[in-house]
mmCIF file of C-alpha atoms in Angstrom:
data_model
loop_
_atom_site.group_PDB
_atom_site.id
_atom_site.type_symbol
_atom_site.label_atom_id
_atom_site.label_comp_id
_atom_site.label_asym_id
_atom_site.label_seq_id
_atom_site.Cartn_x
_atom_site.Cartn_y
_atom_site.Cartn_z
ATOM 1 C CA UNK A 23 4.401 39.220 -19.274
ATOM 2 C CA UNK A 24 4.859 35.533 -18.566
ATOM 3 C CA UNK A 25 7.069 34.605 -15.296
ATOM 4 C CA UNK A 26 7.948 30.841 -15.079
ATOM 5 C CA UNK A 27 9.497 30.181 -11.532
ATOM 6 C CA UNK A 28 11.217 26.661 -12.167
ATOM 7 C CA UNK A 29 11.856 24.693 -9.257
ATOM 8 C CA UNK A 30 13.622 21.251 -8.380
ATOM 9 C CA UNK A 31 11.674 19.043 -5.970
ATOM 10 C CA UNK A 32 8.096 19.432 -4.668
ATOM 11 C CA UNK A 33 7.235 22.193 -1.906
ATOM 12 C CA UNK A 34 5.496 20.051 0.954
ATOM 13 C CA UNK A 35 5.801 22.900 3.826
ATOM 14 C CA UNK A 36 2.429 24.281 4.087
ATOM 15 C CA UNK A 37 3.913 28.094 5.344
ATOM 16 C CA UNK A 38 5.674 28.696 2.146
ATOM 17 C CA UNK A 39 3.364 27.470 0.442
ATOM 18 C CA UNK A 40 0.321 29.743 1.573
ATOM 19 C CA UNK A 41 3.472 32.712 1.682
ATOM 20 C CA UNK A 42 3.724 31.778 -2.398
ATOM 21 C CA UNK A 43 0.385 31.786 -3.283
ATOM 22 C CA UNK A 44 -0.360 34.831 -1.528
ATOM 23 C CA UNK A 45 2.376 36.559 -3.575
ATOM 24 C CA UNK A 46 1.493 34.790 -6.982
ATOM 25 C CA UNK A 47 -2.219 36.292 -6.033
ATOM 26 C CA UNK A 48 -0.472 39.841 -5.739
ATOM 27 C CA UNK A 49 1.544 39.162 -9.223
ATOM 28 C CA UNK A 50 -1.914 38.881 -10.733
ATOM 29 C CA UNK A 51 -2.602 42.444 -12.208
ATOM 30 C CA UNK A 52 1.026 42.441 -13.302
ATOM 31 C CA UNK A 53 2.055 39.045 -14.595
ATOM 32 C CA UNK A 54 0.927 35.796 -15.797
ATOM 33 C CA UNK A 55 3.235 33.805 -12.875
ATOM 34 C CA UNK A 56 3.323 29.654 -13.400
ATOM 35 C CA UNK A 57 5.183 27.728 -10.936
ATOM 36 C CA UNK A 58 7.004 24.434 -12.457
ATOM 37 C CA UNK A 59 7.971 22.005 -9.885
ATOM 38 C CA UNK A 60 10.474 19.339 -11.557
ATOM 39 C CA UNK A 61 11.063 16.304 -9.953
ATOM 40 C CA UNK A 62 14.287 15.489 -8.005
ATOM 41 C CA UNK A 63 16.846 13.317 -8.388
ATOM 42 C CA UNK A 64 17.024 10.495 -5.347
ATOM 43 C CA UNK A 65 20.379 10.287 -4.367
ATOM 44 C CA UNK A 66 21.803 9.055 -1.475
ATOM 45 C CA UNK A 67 23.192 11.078 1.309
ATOM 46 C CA UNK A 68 26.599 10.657 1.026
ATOM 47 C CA UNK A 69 27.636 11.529 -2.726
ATOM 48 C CA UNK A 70 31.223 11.195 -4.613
ATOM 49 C CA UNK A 71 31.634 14.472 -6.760
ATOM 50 C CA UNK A 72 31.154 12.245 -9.670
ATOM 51 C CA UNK A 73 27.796 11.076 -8.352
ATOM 52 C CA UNK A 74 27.215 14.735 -7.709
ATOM 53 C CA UNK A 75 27.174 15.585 -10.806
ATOM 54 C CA UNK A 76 25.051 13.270 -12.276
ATOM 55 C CA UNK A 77 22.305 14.047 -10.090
ATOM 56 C CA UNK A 78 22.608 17.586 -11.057
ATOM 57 C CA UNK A 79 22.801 16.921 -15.329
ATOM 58 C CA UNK A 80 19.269 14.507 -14.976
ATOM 59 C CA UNK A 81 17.641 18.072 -12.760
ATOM 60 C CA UNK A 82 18.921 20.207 -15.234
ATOM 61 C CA UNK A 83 17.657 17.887 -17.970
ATOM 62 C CA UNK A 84 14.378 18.382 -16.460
ATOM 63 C CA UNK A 85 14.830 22.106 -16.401
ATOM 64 C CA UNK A 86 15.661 22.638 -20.100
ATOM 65 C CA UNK A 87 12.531 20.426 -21.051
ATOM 66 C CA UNK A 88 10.774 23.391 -19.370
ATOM 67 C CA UNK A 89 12.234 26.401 -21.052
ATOM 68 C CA UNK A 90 11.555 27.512 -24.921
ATOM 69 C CA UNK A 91 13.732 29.318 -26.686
ATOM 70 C CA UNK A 92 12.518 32.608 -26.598
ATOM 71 C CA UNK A 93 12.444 32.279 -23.309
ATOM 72 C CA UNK A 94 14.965 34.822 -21.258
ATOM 73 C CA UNK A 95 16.146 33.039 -18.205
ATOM 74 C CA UNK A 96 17.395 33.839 -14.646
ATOM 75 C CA UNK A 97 19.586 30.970 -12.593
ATOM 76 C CA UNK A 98 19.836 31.790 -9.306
ATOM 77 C CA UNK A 99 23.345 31.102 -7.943
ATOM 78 C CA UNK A 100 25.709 32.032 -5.420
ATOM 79 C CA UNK A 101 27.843 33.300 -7.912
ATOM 80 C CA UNK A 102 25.762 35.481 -9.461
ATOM 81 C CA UNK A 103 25.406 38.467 -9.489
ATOM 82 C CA UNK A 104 23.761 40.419 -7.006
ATOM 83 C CA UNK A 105 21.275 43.399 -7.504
ATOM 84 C CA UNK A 106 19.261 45.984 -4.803
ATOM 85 C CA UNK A 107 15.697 45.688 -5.301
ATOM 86 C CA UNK A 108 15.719 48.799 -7.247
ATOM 87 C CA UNK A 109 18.342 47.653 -9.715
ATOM 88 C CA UNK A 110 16.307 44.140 -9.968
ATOM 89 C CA UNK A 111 13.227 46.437 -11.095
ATOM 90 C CA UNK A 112 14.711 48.443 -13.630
ATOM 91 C CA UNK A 113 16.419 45.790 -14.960
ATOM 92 C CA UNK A 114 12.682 43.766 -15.290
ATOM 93 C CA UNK A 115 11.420 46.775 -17.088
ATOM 94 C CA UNK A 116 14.561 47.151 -19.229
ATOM 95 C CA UNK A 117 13.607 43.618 -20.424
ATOM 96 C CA UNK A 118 9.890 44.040 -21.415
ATOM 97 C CA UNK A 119 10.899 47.163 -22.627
ATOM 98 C CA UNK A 120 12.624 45.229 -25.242
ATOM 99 C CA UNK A 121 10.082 42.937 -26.178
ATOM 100 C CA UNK A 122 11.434 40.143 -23.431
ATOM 101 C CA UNK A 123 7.673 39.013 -23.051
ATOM 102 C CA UNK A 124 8.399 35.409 -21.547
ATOM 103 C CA UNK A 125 11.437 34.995 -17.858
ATOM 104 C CA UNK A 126 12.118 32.131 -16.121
ATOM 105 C CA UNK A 127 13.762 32.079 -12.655
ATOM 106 C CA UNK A 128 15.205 28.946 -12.268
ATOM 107 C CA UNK A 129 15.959 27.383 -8.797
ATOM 108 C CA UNK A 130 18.157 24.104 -8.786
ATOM 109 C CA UNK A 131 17.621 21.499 -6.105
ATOM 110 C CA UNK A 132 20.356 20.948 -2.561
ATOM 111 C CA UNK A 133 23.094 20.533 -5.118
ATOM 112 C CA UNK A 134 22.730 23.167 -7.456
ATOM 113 C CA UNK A 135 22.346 23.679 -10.836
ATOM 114 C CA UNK A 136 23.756 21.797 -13.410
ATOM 115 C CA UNK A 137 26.268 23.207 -16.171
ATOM 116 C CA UNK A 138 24.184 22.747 -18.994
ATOM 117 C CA UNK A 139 21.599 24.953 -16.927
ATOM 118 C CA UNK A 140 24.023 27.477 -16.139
ATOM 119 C CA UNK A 141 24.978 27.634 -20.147
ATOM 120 C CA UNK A 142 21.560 28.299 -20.891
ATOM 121 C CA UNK A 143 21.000 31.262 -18.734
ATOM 122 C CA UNK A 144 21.167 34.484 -19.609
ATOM 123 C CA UNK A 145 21.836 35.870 -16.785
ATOM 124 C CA UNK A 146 23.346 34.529 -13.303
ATOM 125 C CA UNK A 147 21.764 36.139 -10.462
ATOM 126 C CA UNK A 148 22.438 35.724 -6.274
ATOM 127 C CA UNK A 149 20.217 37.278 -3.377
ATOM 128 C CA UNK A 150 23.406 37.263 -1.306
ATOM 129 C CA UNK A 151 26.732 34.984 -0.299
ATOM 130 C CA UNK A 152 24.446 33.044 2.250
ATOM 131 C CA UNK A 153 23.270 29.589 1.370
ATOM 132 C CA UNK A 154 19.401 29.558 1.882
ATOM 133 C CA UNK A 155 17.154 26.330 1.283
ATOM 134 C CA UNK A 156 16.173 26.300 -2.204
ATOM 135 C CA UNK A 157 12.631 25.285 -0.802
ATOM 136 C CA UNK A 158 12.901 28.678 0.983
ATOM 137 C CA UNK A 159 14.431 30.750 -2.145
ATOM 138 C CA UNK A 160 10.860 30.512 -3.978
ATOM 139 C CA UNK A 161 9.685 32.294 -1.335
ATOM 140 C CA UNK A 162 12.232 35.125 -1.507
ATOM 141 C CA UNK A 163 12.392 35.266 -4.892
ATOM 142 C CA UNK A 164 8.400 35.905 -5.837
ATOM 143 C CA UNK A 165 8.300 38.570 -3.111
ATOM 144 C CA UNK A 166 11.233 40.553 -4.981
ATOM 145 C CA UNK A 167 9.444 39.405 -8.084
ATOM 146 C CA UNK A 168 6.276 41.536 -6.611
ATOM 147 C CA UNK A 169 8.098 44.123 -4.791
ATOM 148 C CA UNK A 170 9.996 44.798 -8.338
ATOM 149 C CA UNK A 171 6.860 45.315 -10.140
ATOM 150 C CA UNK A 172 5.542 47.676 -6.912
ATOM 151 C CA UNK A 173 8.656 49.700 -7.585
ATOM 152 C CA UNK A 174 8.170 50.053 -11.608
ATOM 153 C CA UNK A 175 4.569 51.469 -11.250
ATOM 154 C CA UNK A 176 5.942 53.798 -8.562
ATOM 155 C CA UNK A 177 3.091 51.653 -6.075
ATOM 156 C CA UNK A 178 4.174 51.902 -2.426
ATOM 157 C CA UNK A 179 5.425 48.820 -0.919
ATOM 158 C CA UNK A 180 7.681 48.540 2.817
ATOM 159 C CA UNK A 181 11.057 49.138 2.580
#
């Protein structure tokens, strides 16, 4: 299986950093797992919803360039919806199951994702209601990414 995690922005904090790559070591006997930084849009500080938006169509621009078309896909976003770990596993192995071979989990940048990203996903998922950095989200996300293969091969992992 091939994992793309998709990411706006480049991750400069050295923790999560090391905390990825320790986790996308883990992955190894399970997945092929590629990190994609894209880069972000400079904006200034203080945006009009108008200006907002822009921003996030030339990200998600960036995005789609990343993503073929056989390519199942993952947004995260608040309004997703929201799995238990366990659910999150079966559901992974429903998808290879079914000959879903390629995923990409895509994480937008401080102002979200744009519509044309949200369009393209085939699935809308949240880790909760809370608003977490997206810088710290990669982090989060390949650690359920890990734990959900540790649950499929019935391998014990801390609850």
């Amino acid at each position: 299986m091939k994992i793309q995690i998709i990411t706006v922005g480049k991750l400069k904090e050295k923790y999560l950093v090391q905390g990825i790559a320790e986790y996308v070591k883990r992955l190894g006997p399970y997945a092929n797992i590629s990190m994609v930084e894209v880069p972000d849009e400079k904006a200034p500080e203080v945006l009009s919803d108008a200006e907002m938006i822009q921003v996030k169509e030339k990200e998600g621009t960036r995005i789609l360039a990343k993503i073929s078309d056989d390519t199942y896909v993952f947004a995260l976003a608040i309004l997703g919806q929201q799995k238990s770990s366990e659910d999150f596993a079966a559901h992974m192995q429903d998808l290879m199951v079914y000959g879903k071979s390629k995923i990409a989990f895509v994480i937008g940048g401080s102002l979200g994702l744009s519509k044309q990203v949200l369009k393209r996903a085939d699935e809308k998922i949240s880790f909760g209601k809370m608003t977490l950095p997206h810088q710290l989200m990669r982090l989060v996300l390949v650690e359920q990414i890990y734990r959900a293969f540790r649950i499929m091969r019935g391998e014990p992992y801390h609850k």
